[in-house]
PDB file of C-alpha atoms in Angstrom:
ATOM      1  CA  MET T1173       0.016  -0.018   0.019  1.00 46.00           C
ATOM      2  CA  ARG T1174       1.255   3.406  -0.947  1.00 44.00           C
ATOM      3  CA  VAL T1175       0.713   6.666   0.873  1.00 41.00           C
ATOM      4  CA  GLN T1176       1.859  10.277   0.876  1.00 42.00           C
ATOM      5  CA  ARG T1177       2.235  11.595   4.373  1.00 40.00           C
ATOM      6  CA  ASN T1178       2.974  15.307   4.794  1.00 37.00           C
ATOM      7  CA  PRO T1179       3.757  15.576   1.129  1.00 36.00           C
ATOM      8  CA  ALA T1180       4.913  18.736  -0.547  1.00 33.00           C
ATOM      9  CA  PRO T1181       1.620  19.851  -2.132  1.00 33.00           C
ATOM     10  CA  LEU T1182       1.366  18.578  -5.734  1.00 33.00           C
ATOM     11  CA  ILE T1183       0.035  21.602  -7.663  1.00 33.00           C
ATOM     12  CA  ALA T1184      -1.512  20.371 -10.885  1.00 33.00           C
ATOM     13  CA  ARG T1185       0.613  22.211 -13.333  1.00 24.00           C
ATOM     14  CA  GLY T1186       0.462  23.258 -16.113  1.00 27.00           C
ATOM     15  CA  ALA T1187      -9.034  14.868   1.584  1.00 30.00           C
ATOM     16  CA  ALA T1188     -23.229  16.053  12.535  1.00 33.00           C
ATOM     17  CA  ALA T1189     -22.486  19.284  14.197  1.00 31.00           C
ATOM     18  CA  LEU T1190     -25.665  19.854  15.905  1.00 29.00           C
ATOM     19  CA  ALA T1191     -26.051  23.503  16.977  1.00 27.00           C
ATOM     20  CA  GLY T1192     -22.408  23.815  16.167  1.00 29.00           C
ATOM     21  CA  VAL T1193     -21.417  21.056  18.590  1.00 30.00           C
ATOM     22  CA  VAL T1194     -19.587  18.594  16.239  1.00 35.00           C
ATOM     23  CA  VAL T1195     -19.338  17.275  12.687  1.00 44.00           C
ATOM     24  CA  LEU T1196     -17.927  13.856  12.002  1.00 53.00           C
ATOM     25  CA  ALA T1197     -18.705  11.640   9.075  1.00 46.00           C
ATOM     26  CA  GLY T1198     -21.409  13.491   7.248  1.00 45.00           C
ATOM     27  CA  CYS T1199     -23.640  14.900   9.989  1.00 43.00           C
ATOM     28  CA  SER T1200     -24.203  18.538   9.124  1.00 41.00           C
ATOM     29  CA  ALA T1201     -24.087  21.537  11.449  1.00 36.00           C
ATOM     30  CA  ALA T1202     -26.893  23.815  12.254  1.00 32.00           C
ATOM     31  CA  GLY T1203     -25.799  27.377  12.404  1.00 31.00           C
ATOM     32  CA  SER T1204     -22.324  26.798  11.056  1.00 34.00           C
ATOM     33  CA  THR T1205     -20.436  29.599   9.283  1.00 34.00           C
ATOM     34  CA  SER T1206     -21.525  30.144   5.731  1.00 32.00           C
ATOM     35  CA  ALA T1207     -19.393  29.567   2.684  1.00 33.00           C
ATOM     36  CA  THR T1208     -18.113  32.255   0.440  1.00 33.00           C
ATOM     37  CA  PRO T1209     -21.061  33.502  -1.672  1.00 33.00           C
ATOM     38  CA  GLY T1210     -20.975  32.100  -5.116  1.00 35.00           C
ATOM     39  CA  SER T1211     -18.426  29.374  -4.346  1.00 36.00           C
ATOM     40  CA  THR T1212     -20.775  26.696  -2.982  1.00 36.00           C
ATOM     41  CA  PRO T1213     -20.603  23.611  -5.274  1.00 36.00           C
ATOM     42  CA  ASP T1214     -23.710  21.934  -6.574  1.00 37.00           C
ATOM     43  CA  ALA T1215     -25.071  19.070  -4.421  1.00 33.00           C
ATOM     44  CA  THR T1216     -23.581  16.079  -6.121  1.00 36.00           C
ATOM     45  CA  SER T1217     -23.118  13.495  -3.418  1.00 36.00           C
ATOM     46  CA  ALA T1218     -21.715  10.270  -4.687  1.00 38.00           C
ATOM     47  CA  VAL T1219     -24.136   7.450  -5.367  1.00 37.00           C
ATOM     48  CA  ALA T1220     -23.649   3.717  -5.197  1.00 37.00           C
ATOM     49  CA  THR T1221     -24.784   1.423  -7.983  1.00 38.00           C
ATOM     50  CA  THR T1222     -23.599  -1.821  -6.328  1.00 39.00           C
ATOM     51  CA  THR T1223     -24.563  -3.480  -3.090  1.00 41.00           C
ATOM     52  CA  PRO T1224     -22.719  -1.970  -0.103  1.00 41.00           C
ATOM     53  CA  GLY T1225     -19.757  -3.973   0.931  1.00 45.00           C
ATOM     54  CA  THR T1226     -19.067  -5.246   4.513  1.00 49.00           C
ATOM     55  CA  ALA T1227     -16.524  -3.956   6.982  1.00 52.00           C
ATOM     56  CA  GLY T1228     -14.449  -6.973   6.162  1.00 68.00           C
ATOM     57  CA  ASP T1229     -14.100  -6.373   2.442  1.00 84.00           C
ATOM     58  CA  GLY T1230     -14.300  -2.628   2.520  1.00 92.00           C
ATOM     59  CA  GLY T1231     -15.935  -2.474  -0.896  1.00 90.00           C
ATOM     60  CA  THR T1232     -13.305  -4.420  -2.837  1.00 89.00           C
ATOM     61  CA  THR T1233     -12.151  -8.015  -3.198  1.00 85.00           C
ATOM     62  CA  ALA T1234      -8.870  -6.943  -4.889  1.00 91.00           C
ATOM     63  CA  ASP T1235      -5.542  -7.912  -3.364  1.00 92.00           C
ATOM     64  CA  ARG T1236      -4.739  -5.176  -0.746  1.00 92.00           C
ATOM     65  CA  GLY T1237      -1.177  -6.502  -0.492  1.00 88.00           C
ATOM     66  CA  ASP T1238       0.008  -5.877  -4.088  1.00 91.00           C
ATOM     67  CA  SER T1239       2.049  -2.780  -3.466  1.00 92.00           C
ATOM     68  CA  ALA T1240       3.488  -2.634  -6.930  1.00 94.00           C
ATOM     69  CA  ALA T1241       0.017  -2.560  -8.581  1.00 95.00           C
ATOM     70  CA  GLU T1242      -1.142   0.035  -6.045  1.00 96.00           C
ATOM     71  CA  ALA T1243       1.851   2.238  -6.841  1.00 96.00           C
ATOM     72  CA  ARG T1244       1.078   1.976 -10.619  1.00 98.00           C
ATOM     73  CA  ASP T1245      -2.561   2.917 -10.002  1.00 98.00           C
ATOM     74  CA  ALA T1246      -1.547   5.889  -7.791  1.00 98.00           C
ATOM     75  CA  ASP T1247       0.790   7.123 -10.544  1.00 98.00           C
ATOM     76  CA  VAL T1248      -2.060   6.950 -13.095  1.00 99.00           C
ATOM     77  CA  ILE T1249      -4.249   9.195 -10.870  1.00 99.00           C
ATOM     78  CA  ALA T1250      -1.416  11.633 -10.050  1.00 98.00           C
ATOM     79  CA  THR T1251      -0.648  12.055 -13.781  1.00 98.00           C
ATOM     80  CA  LEU T1252      -4.332  12.471 -14.449  1.00 98.00           C
ATOM     81  CA  PHE T1253      -4.697  15.373 -12.016  1.00 99.00           C
ATOM     82  CA  ALA T1254      -1.415  17.069 -13.089  1.00 98.00           C
ATOM     83  CA  THR T1255      -2.187  16.854 -16.746  1.00 98.00           C
ATOM     84  CA  ALA T1256      -6.019  17.241 -17.056  1.00 99.00           C
ATOM     85  CA  PHE T1257      -6.968  19.698 -14.296  1.00 99.00           C
ATOM     86  CA  PRO T1258      -5.056  22.836 -15.331  1.00 98.00           C
ATOM     87  CA  ASP T1259      -6.923  23.189 -18.631  1.00 98.00           C
ATOM     88  CA  PRO T1260      -9.702  20.555 -18.974  1.00 98.00           C
ATOM     89  CA  GLY T1261     -10.720  21.772 -22.473  1.00 98.00           C
ATOM     90  CA  SER T1262      -7.207  21.375 -23.945  1.00 99.00           C
ATOM     91  CA  ALA T1263      -6.118  18.622 -26.276  1.00 99.00           C
ATOM     92  CA  GLU T1264      -3.543  17.535 -23.723  1.00 98.00           C
ATOM     93  CA  ALA T1265      -6.205  17.174 -21.029  1.00 99.00           C
ATOM     94  CA  GLN T1266      -8.464  15.207 -23.284  1.00 98.00           C
ATOM     95  CA  ALA T1267      -5.651  12.865 -24.280  1.00 99.00           C
ATOM     96  CA  ALA T1268      -4.733  12.335 -20.604  1.00 98.00           C
ATOM     97  CA  ALA T1269      -8.318  11.607 -19.608  1.00 99.00           C
ATOM     98  CA  ARG T1270      -8.827   9.138 -22.412  1.00 98.00           C
ATOM     99  CA  ALA T1271      -5.551   7.390 -21.465  1.00 98.00           C
ATOM    100  CA  ALA T1272      -6.541   7.042 -17.792  1.00 99.00           C
ATOM    101  CA  VAL T1273     -10.364   6.631 -17.831  1.00 99.00           C
ATOM    102  CA  SER T1274     -12.355   3.887 -19.437  1.00 98.00           C
ATOM    103  CA  PRO T1275     -14.893   5.130 -21.972  1.00 98.00           C
ATOM    104  CA  ASP T1276     -17.739   3.605 -19.958  1.00 96.00           C
ATOM    105  CA  ALA T1277     -16.245   4.347 -16.491  1.00 97.00           C
ATOM    106  CA  VAL T1278     -19.171   4.692 -13.963  1.00 95.00           C
ATOM    107  CA  ALA T1279     -19.446   8.179 -12.356  1.00 93.00           C
ATOM    108  CA  HIS T1280     -21.345   8.392  -9.090  1.00 89.00           C
ATOM    109  CA  GLY T1281     -23.217  11.587  -8.233  1.00 75.00           C
ATOM    110  CA  ALA T1282     -26.396  13.432  -9.287  1.00 71.00           C
ATOM    111  CA  GLY T1283     -25.855  14.490 -12.956  1.00 76.00           C
ATOM    112  CA  ALA T1284     -22.382  13.085 -13.139  1.00 85.00           C
ATOM    113  CA  GLU T1285     -21.325  11.958 -16.632  1.00 92.00           C
ATOM    114  CA  ALA T1286     -19.658   8.561 -17.388  1.00 94.00           C
ATOM    115  CA  GLY T1287     -16.218   8.208 -18.974  1.00 97.00           C
ATOM    116  CA  PRO T1288     -13.392  10.631 -19.517  1.00 98.00           C
ATOM    117  CA  ASP T1289     -15.623  13.452 -20.693  1.00 98.00           C
ATOM    118  CA  GLY T1290     -17.553  13.304 -17.389  1.00 97.00           C
ATOM    119  CA  LEU T1291     -14.279  13.754 -15.408  1.00 98.00           C
ATOM    120  CA  LEU T1292     -13.213  16.653 -17.568  1.00 98.00           C
ATOM    121  CA  ALA T1293     -16.634  18.204 -17.117  1.00 97.00           C
ATOM    122  CA  GLU T1294     -16.207  18.106 -13.323  1.00 97.00           C
ATOM    123  CA  PHE T1295     -12.809  19.661 -13.552  1.00 98.00           C
ATOM    124  CA  ALA T1296     -14.152  22.403 -15.825  1.00 98.00           C
ATOM    125  CA  ALA T1297     -16.986  23.103 -13.307  1.00 97.00           C
ATOM    126  CA  ALA T1298     -14.426  23.486 -10.520  1.00 97.00           C
ATOM    127  CA  HIS T1299     -12.720  26.121 -12.574  1.00 98.00           C
ATOM    128  CA  GLN T1300     -16.010  27.968 -12.976  1.00 98.00           C
ATOM    129  CA  ARG T1301     -16.643  27.965  -9.224  1.00 97.00           C
ATOM    130  CA  VAL T1302     -13.071  28.917  -8.238  1.00 98.00           C
ATOM    131  CA  PRO T1303     -11.536  31.308 -10.808  1.00 96.00           C
ATOM    132  CA  GLY T1304      -7.855  30.656 -11.359  1.00 97.00           C
ATOM    133  CA  ALA T1305      -8.209  27.205  -9.643  1.00 98.00           C
ATOM    134  CA  GLN T1306      -5.338  24.871  -9.167  1.00 98.00           C
ATOM    135  CA  ALA T1307      -5.484  21.320  -7.877  1.00 98.00           C
ATOM    136  CA  VAL T1308      -3.459  21.132  -4.718  1.00 98.00           C
ATOM    137  CA  VAL T1309      -3.133  17.457  -3.624  1.00 98.00           C
ATOM    138  CA  LYS T1310      -2.736  17.092   0.114  1.00 98.00           C
ATOM    139  CA  ARG T1311      -2.739  13.308   0.511  1.00 98.00           C
ATOM    140  CA  THR T1312      -3.275  10.228  -1.512  1.00 98.00           C
ATOM    141  CA  ALA T1313      -3.798   6.564  -0.810  1.00 98.00           C
ATOM    142  CA  ALA T1314      -3.845   3.335  -2.790  1.00 97.00           C
ATOM    143  CA  ASP T1315      -5.248   0.023  -1.475  1.00 97.00           C
ATOM    144  CA  GLY T1316      -6.265  -2.904  -3.580  1.00 96.00           C
ATOM    145  CA  ASP T1317      -7.973  -1.449  -6.717  1.00 97.00           C
ATOM    146  CA  LEU T1318      -8.836   1.789  -4.956  1.00 98.00           C
ATOM    147  CA  VAL T1319      -7.045   5.168  -5.044  1.00 99.00           C
ATOM    148  CA  ALA T1320      -8.243   8.163  -3.051  1.00 99.00           C
ATOM    149  CA  VAL T1321      -7.081  11.698  -3.256  1.00 99.00           C
ATOM    150  CA  HIS T1322      -7.673  14.527  -0.680  1.00 99.00           C
ATOM    151  CA  TRP T1323      -7.216  17.868  -2.458  1.00 99.00           C
ATOM    152  CA  GLN T1324      -7.946  21.546  -2.442  1.00 98.00           C
ATOM    153  CA  VAL T1325      -9.382  23.558  -5.291  1.00 98.00           C
ATOM    154  CA  ALA T1326      -7.701  26.938  -4.791  1.00 98.00           C
ATOM    155  CA  SER T1327      -6.466  29.905  -6.685  1.00 97.00           C
ATOM    156  CA  ASP T1328      -3.722  30.398  -4.060  1.00 97.00           C
ATOM    157  CA  PRO T1329      -2.094  27.076  -3.105  1.00 96.00           C
ATOM    158  CA  ALA T1330      -0.529  28.663  -0.017  1.00 96.00           C
ATOM    159  CA  ASP T1331      -3.885  29.531   1.452  1.00 97.00           C
ATOM    160  CA  GLU T1332      -5.674  26.563   2.945  1.00 97.00           C
ATOM    161  CA  ARG T1333      -8.609  28.706   3.973  1.00 95.00           C
ATOM    162  CA  THR T1334     -10.089  29.470   0.555  1.00 96.00           C
ATOM    163  CA  GLY T1335     -11.641  27.617  -2.306  1.00 98.00           C
ATOM    164  CA  GLU T1336     -13.045  24.046  -1.866  1.00 98.00           C
ATOM    165  CA  ALA T1337     -12.079  20.883  -0.118  1.00 98.00           C
ATOM    166  CA  ALA T1338     -12.480  17.639  -2.196  1.00 97.00           C
ATOM    167  CA  ILE T1339     -12.013  13.945  -1.946  1.00 98.00           C
ATOM    168  CA  ASP T1340     -12.128  11.749  -5.046  1.00 97.00           C
ATOM    169  CA  LEU T1341     -12.236   7.979  -4.965  1.00 98.00           C
ATOM    170  CA  PHE T1342     -11.283   5.889  -8.027  1.00 98.00           C
ATOM    171  CA  ARG T1343     -11.494   2.175  -8.790  1.00 98.00           C
ATOM    172  CA  LEU T1344      -9.020   1.012 -11.420  1.00 98.00           C
ATOM    173  CA  ALA T1345      -8.747  -2.114 -13.549  1.00 97.00           C
ATOM    174  CA  ASP T1346      -5.884  -2.831 -15.869  1.00 97.00           C
ATOM    175  CA  GLY T1347      -4.468   0.632 -15.341  1.00 97.00           C
ATOM    176  CA  LYS T1348      -7.700   2.536 -16.136  1.00 98.00           C
ATOM    177  CA  VAL T1349     -10.349   4.167 -13.998  1.00 99.00           C
ATOM    178  CA  VAL T1350     -13.578   2.096 -14.235  1.00 98.00           C
ATOM    179  CA  GLU T1351     -15.502   3.715 -11.365  1.00 96.00           C
ATOM    180  CA  ARG T1352     -15.209   6.938  -9.462  1.00 96.00           C
ATOM    181  CA  TRP T1353     -16.894   8.974  -6.643  1.00 95.00           C
ATOM    182  CA  SER T1354     -16.514  12.745  -6.099  1.00 95.00           C
ATOM    183  CA  PHE T1355     -17.062  14.777  -2.921  1.00 95.00           C
ATOM    184  CA  ASP T1356     -16.551  18.570  -2.598  1.00 95.00           C
ATOM    185  CA  GLN T1357     -17.616  21.417  -0.314  1.00 95.00           C
ATOM    186  CA  ALA T1358     -16.836  25.057  -0.094  1.00 96.00           C
ATOM    187  CA  ILE T1359     -14.426  25.891   2.731  1.00 96.00           C
ATOM    188  CA  PRO T1360     -16.352  27.806   5.384  1.00 92.00           C
ATOM    189  CA  GLN T1361     -15.327  31.429   5.947  1.00 90.00           C
ATOM    190  CA  GLY T1362     -15.249  33.404   9.131  1.00 88.00           C
ATOM    191  CA  THR T1363     -14.631  32.354  12.748  1.00 83.00           C
ATOM    192  CA  PRO T1364     -16.285  29.024  13.578  1.00 84.00           C
ATOM    193  CA  ALA T1365     -18.487  28.836  16.628  1.00 83.00           C
ATOM    194  CA  SER T1366     -16.499  25.754  17.702  1.00 86.00           C
ATOM    195  CA  GLY T1367     -13.312  27.825  18.167  1.00 86.00           C
ATOM    196  CA  ASN T1368     -11.521  25.187  16.014  1.00 90.00           C
ATOM    197  CA  VAL T1369      -9.057  27.109  13.720  1.00 91.00           C
ATOM    198  CA  ASN T1370      -7.460  24.052  12.210  1.00 94.00           C
ATOM    199  CA  THR T1371      -7.578  24.087   8.387  1.00 96.00           C
ATOM    200  CA  MET T1372      -9.358  21.349   6.540  1.00 97.00           C
ATOM    201  CA  PHE T1373      -6.090  19.983   5.256  1.00 97.00           C
ATOM    202  CA  SER T1374      -3.215  20.539   7.778  1.00 96.00           C
ATOM    203  CA  ASP T1375      -1.213  17.742   9.354  1.00 96.00           C
ATOM    204  CA  LEU T1376      -0.991  18.378  13.067  1.00 97.00           C
ATOM    205  CA  TYR T1377      -0.473  15.034  14.793  1.00 96.00           C
ATOM    206  CA  ALA T1378       3.172  14.260  15.686  1.00 93.00           C
ATOM    207  CA  GLY T1379       3.823  10.587  16.242  1.00 89.00           C
ATOM    208  CA  ALA T1380       6.961   8.989  17.580  1.00 89.00           C
ATOM    209  CA  PRO T1381      10.010  10.299  15.770  1.00 89.00           C
ATOM    210  CA  ASP T1382      11.522   7.842  13.264  1.00 89.00           C
ATOM    211  CA  ALA T1383       8.625   5.449  13.669  1.00 90.00           C
ATOM    212  CA  PRO T1384       8.758   2.644  11.055  1.00 92.00           C
ATOM    213  CA  ARG T1385       6.301   2.638   8.233  1.00 91.00           C
ATOM    214  CA  PRO T1386       3.319   0.424   9.080  1.00 93.00           C
ATOM    215  CA  THR T1387       3.441  -3.020   7.646  1.00 92.00           C
ATOM    216  CA  GLU T1388       0.717  -4.387   5.388  1.00 91.00           C
ATOM    217  CA  GLU T1389      -0.750  -6.249   8.379  1.00 94.00           C
ATOM    218  CA  GLN T1390      -0.723  -3.087  10.462  1.00 96.00           C
ATOM    219  CA  GLU T1391      -2.382  -1.089   7.766  1.00 96.00           C
ATOM    220  CA  GLU T1392      -5.215  -3.648   7.555  1.00 95.00           C
ATOM    221  CA  ALA T1393      -5.509  -3.538  11.354  1.00 96.00           C
ATOM    222  CA  HIS T1394      -5.811   0.241  11.144  1.00 97.00           C
ATOM    223  CA  ARG T1395      -8.558  -0.074   8.558  1.00 97.00           C
ATOM    224  CA  LEU T1396     -10.543  -2.547  10.676  1.00 97.00           C
ATOM    225  CA  LEU T1397     -10.136  -0.409  13.813  1.00 98.00           C
ATOM    226  CA  ALA T1398     -11.346   2.748  12.142  1.00 98.00           C
ATOM    227  CA  VAL T1399     -14.191   1.115  10.304  1.00 98.00           C
ATOM    228  CA  GLY T1400     -15.247  -0.697  13.473  1.00 97.00           C
ATOM    229  CA  ALA T1401     -15.070   2.567  15.553  1.00 97.00           C
ATOM    230  CA  TYR T1402     -17.108   4.412  12.897  1.00 96.00           C
ATOM    231  CA  ASP T1403     -19.810   1.811  12.737  1.00 97.00           C
ATOM    232  CA  ALA T1404     -19.919   1.372  16.495  1.00 96.00           C
ATOM    233  CA  LEU T1405     -20.557   5.054  16.859  1.00 93.00           C
ATOM    234  CA  PHE T1406     -22.710   6.015  13.909  1.00 92.00           C
ATOM    235  CA  ARG T1407     -24.547   2.776  13.399  1.00 94.00           C
ATOM    236  CA  ASP T1408     -24.763   1.233  16.872  1.00 93.00           C
ATOM    237  CA  ARG T1409     -24.655   4.491  18.917  1.00 92.00           C
ATOM    238  CA  ASP T1410     -22.114   2.831  21.103  1.00 93.00           C
ATOM    239  CA  VAL T1411     -20.489   5.791  22.881  1.00 93.00           C
ATOM    240  CA  SER T1412     -18.089   3.542  24.746  1.00 95.00           C
ATOM    241  CA  VAL T1413     -16.007   3.234  21.548  1.00 96.00           C
ATOM    242  CA  LEU T1414     -14.721   6.830  22.092  1.00 96.00           C
ATOM    243  CA  ALA T1415     -12.824   5.646  25.078  1.00 96.00           C
ATOM    244  CA  ARG T1416     -11.570   2.505  23.436  1.00 97.00           C
ATOM    245  CA  SER T1417     -10.539   3.661  19.983  1.00 98.00           C
ATOM    246  CA  PHE T1418     -10.059   7.491  20.057  1.00 98.00           C
ATOM    247  CA  ASP T1419      -7.338   9.642  21.504  1.00 97.00           C
ATOM    248  CA  PRO T1420      -9.195  11.900  23.986  1.00 97.00           C
ATOM    249  CA  ALA T1421      -7.364  14.876  22.411  1.00 95.00           C
ATOM    250  CA  TYR T1422      -7.822  13.738  18.829  1.00 94.00           C
ATOM    251  CA  LEU T1423      -7.339  16.446  16.271  1.00 97.00           C
ATOM    252  CA  GLN T1424     -10.400  17.550  14.270  1.00 95.00           C
ATOM    253  CA  HIS T1425     -10.203  19.328  10.880  1.00 96.00           C
ATOM    254  CA  ASN T1426     -13.903  19.912  10.367  1.00 92.00           C
ATOM    255  CA  PRO T1427     -14.189  23.661  11.231  1.00 86.00           C
ATOM    256  CA  VAL T1428     -17.481  23.393  13.071  1.00 83.00           C
ATOM    257  CA  ALA T1429     -16.148  20.609  15.414  1.00 84.00           C
ATOM    258  CA  PRO T1430     -13.827  21.204  18.338  1.00 91.00           C
ATOM    259  CA  ASN T1431     -10.796  19.022  18.978  1.00 95.00           C
ATOM    260  CA  GLY T1432     -11.163  16.012  21.318  1.00 95.00           C
ATOM    261  CA  THR T1433     -13.858  13.476  22.050  1.00 94.00           C
ATOM    262  CA  ALA T1434     -15.818  15.356  24.681  1.00 92.00           C
ATOM    263  CA  ALA T1435     -18.128  17.002  22.101  1.00 85.00           C
ATOM    264  CA  LEU T1436     -18.914  13.718  20.463  1.00 84.00           C
ATOM    265  CA  GLU T1437     -19.669  12.106  23.788  1.00 89.00           C
ATOM    266  CA  GLN T1438     -21.948  14.959  24.664  1.00 86.00           C
ATOM    267  CA  LEU T1439     -23.666  14.685  21.315  1.00 81.00           C
ATOM    268  CA  PHE T1440     -24.431  10.997  21.519  1.00 81.00           C
ATOM    269  CA  SER T1441     -25.072  10.800  25.211  1.00 82.00           C
ATOM    270  CA  GLY T1442     -27.714  13.614  24.713  1.00 79.00           C
ATOM    271  CA  GLY T1443     -29.813  11.273  22.546  1.00 73.00           C
ATOM    272  CA  VAL T1444     -29.362  13.154  19.234  1.00 73.00           C
ATOM    273  CA  GLN T1445     -31.395  11.400  16.480  1.00 78.00           C
ATOM    274  CA  PHE T1446     -30.158  11.035  12.849  1.00 80.00           C
ATOM    275  CA  PRO T1447     -30.239   8.201  10.403  1.00 87.00           C
ATOM    276  CA  ALA T1448     -27.811   5.335  11.243  1.00 92.00           C
ATOM    277  CA  GLN T1449     -24.819   5.246   9.005  1.00 94.00           C
ATOM    278  CA  GLN T1450     -22.131   2.704   8.293  1.00 95.00           C
ATOM    279  CA  SER T1451     -18.888   2.474   6.382  1.00 96.00           C
ATOM    280  CA  VAL T1452     -19.353   0.919   2.936  1.00 95.00           C
ATOM    281  CA  ILE T1453     -16.065   1.429   1.161  1.00 96.00           C
ATOM    282  CA  SER T1454     -12.718   1.839   3.062  1.00 98.00           C
ATOM    283  CA  LEU T1455      -8.994   1.755   2.361  1.00 97.00           C
ATOM    284  CA  ALA T1456      -5.906   2.035   4.435  1.00 97.00           C
ATOM    285  CA  ASP T1457      -2.484   3.331   3.491  1.00 97.00           C
ATOM    286  CA  GLY T1458       0.280   4.102   5.975  1.00 96.00           C
ATOM    287  CA  ASP T1459      -1.332   5.559   9.082  1.00 97.00           C
ATOM    288  CA  LEU T1460      -4.420   6.867   7.236  1.00 98.00           C
ATOM    289  CA  VAL T1461      -7.826   5.094   6.882  1.00 98.00           C
ATOM    290  CA  TRP T1462     -10.372   6.408   4.398  1.00 99.00           C
ATOM    291  CA  THR T1463     -14.091   5.591   4.850  1.00 98.00           C
ATOM    292  CA  PHE T1464     -17.118   6.251   2.640  1.00 97.00           C
ATOM    293  CA  SER T1465     -20.383   5.802   4.369  1.00 94.00           C
ATOM    294  CA  GLN T1466     -24.027   5.251   3.624  1.00 93.00           C
ATOM    295  CA  ALA T1467     -27.250   4.975   5.545  1.00 93.00           C
ATOM    296  CA  VAL T1468     -27.881   1.509   6.986  1.00 95.00           C
ATOM    297  CA  GLY T1469     -29.970  -0.415   4.572  1.00 93.00           C
ATOM    298  CA  ALA T1470     -28.929   1.731   1.555  1.00 91.00           C
ATOM    299  CA  GLN T1471     -29.781   0.492  -1.893  1.00 82.00           C
ATOM    300  CA  ALA T1472     -28.200   0.943  -5.243  1.00 70.00           C
ATOM    301  CA  GLY T1473     -28.519   4.570  -6.187  1.00 72.00           C
ATOM    302  CA  ASP T1474     -28.617   5.820  -2.587  1.00 83.00           C
ATOM    303  CA  PRO T1475     -26.176   8.670  -1.825  1.00 85.00           C
ATOM    304  CA  PHE T1476     -22.933   8.664   0.055  1.00 90.00           C
ATOM    305  CA  PRO T1477     -23.300  11.656   2.451  1.00 90.00           C
ATOM    306  CA  ALA T1478     -19.554  12.050   3.261  1.00 92.00           C
ATOM    307  CA  ALA T1479     -15.936  10.979   2.917  1.00 96.00           C
ATOM    308  CA  ASP T1480     -13.728  10.733   6.002  1.00 98.00           C
ATOM    309  CA  VAL T1481     -10.056  10.248   6.652  1.00 99.00           C
ATOM    310  CA  PHE T1482      -8.735   9.059  10.005  1.00 99.00           C
ATOM    311  CA  ARG T1483      -5.127   8.934  11.241  1.00 98.00           C
ATOM    312  CA  VAL T1484      -4.438   5.799  13.380  1.00 98.00           C
ATOM    313  CA  ASP T1485      -1.365   5.485  15.503  1.00 97.00           C
ATOM    314  CA  ASP T1486      -0.582   3.075  18.337  1.00 95.00           C
ATOM    315  CA  GLY T1487      -4.117   1.654  18.325  1.00 96.00           C
ATOM    316  CA  LEU T1488      -6.026   4.912  18.536  1.00 98.00           C
ATOM    317  CA  ILE T1489      -7.689   7.360  16.187  1.00 98.00           C
ATOM    318  CA  ARG T1490      -5.582  10.536  16.427  1.00 98.00           C
ATOM    319  CA  GLU T1491      -6.802  12.893  13.718  1.00 98.00           C
ATOM    320  CA  HIS T1492      -9.675  13.318  11.409  1.00 98.00           C
ATOM    321  CA  TRP T1493     -10.543  15.145   8.125  1.00 98.00           C
ATOM    322  CA  ASP T1494     -13.730  15.036   6.105  1.00 97.00           C
ATOM    323  CA  VAL T1495     -15.550  16.398   3.056  1.00 96.00           C
ATOM    324  CA  VAL T1496     -19.368  16.825   3.387  1.00 92.00           C
ATOM    325  CA  PRO T1497     -21.058  17.907   0.133  1.00 91.00           C
ATOM    326  CA  ALA T1498     -24.032  20.236   0.367  1.00 85.00           C
ATOM    327  CA  SER T1499     -27.227  18.155   0.222  1.00 68.00           C
TER     328      SER T1499
END
């Protein structure tokens, strides 16, 4: 499995707060700060066309231990972003998209188009929403036949507080994208009621210095831990998982959510009601676990409300990022 941790941002040249209490994994905030006028993306939550997977398979039966294949797939996606995003209407972008995306690649999301033209249309729409947009890749992961990208759509790559946050998930076969999901949201502006001033992208957790890279077995253990914790909390309403699987001071990158587990414990202990959700697709790479959730009992065509990224270290969830599209 292949990961970029704390990468130098790859800039394409030329990854529920209730009354502002907390947001984690697709629960939306009431009274949260508003996005920059005119920059809010269309509501295009990803949609599944296949039966949701289980926590065990994480939405894929591909070999999660084939690091060479994963590296090749990650390179395909990196090249696609770097070549196709800067000018989606150019001949170079069209050639890159045709080389990387199958003609009949399934695109999930309301109004999303299949194939390479659909991806180019989404890139072009991002340029319309964010003038002068660049694709600033913050972190990537490859696991089995899945590649995920957490990135910022921004005119100023040095400013993490403007533009949009996005996570894209790709499934590849024989070196080409055959299925993809897209999530994006405008980055909230102003001072959040939560007091959390972390950006939606920064790396803040500092683990043990010179810690070895996780083994394949450890990465899979990370995935099962994070998926199990997510499902225990958001499907089963088991608040005790916060003490078992989360660092009490875990770092939160959703701007309407404070750091730490206290707000989550307060939220769930207070009897908050919202539809039960569970992880459907998941991948692990290095110390990061990516989860894509749906409502329990979801059918083909039902939306994915959010994409989440968790940092796992020494048996605990230490840090969290998410992208929650407008619905």
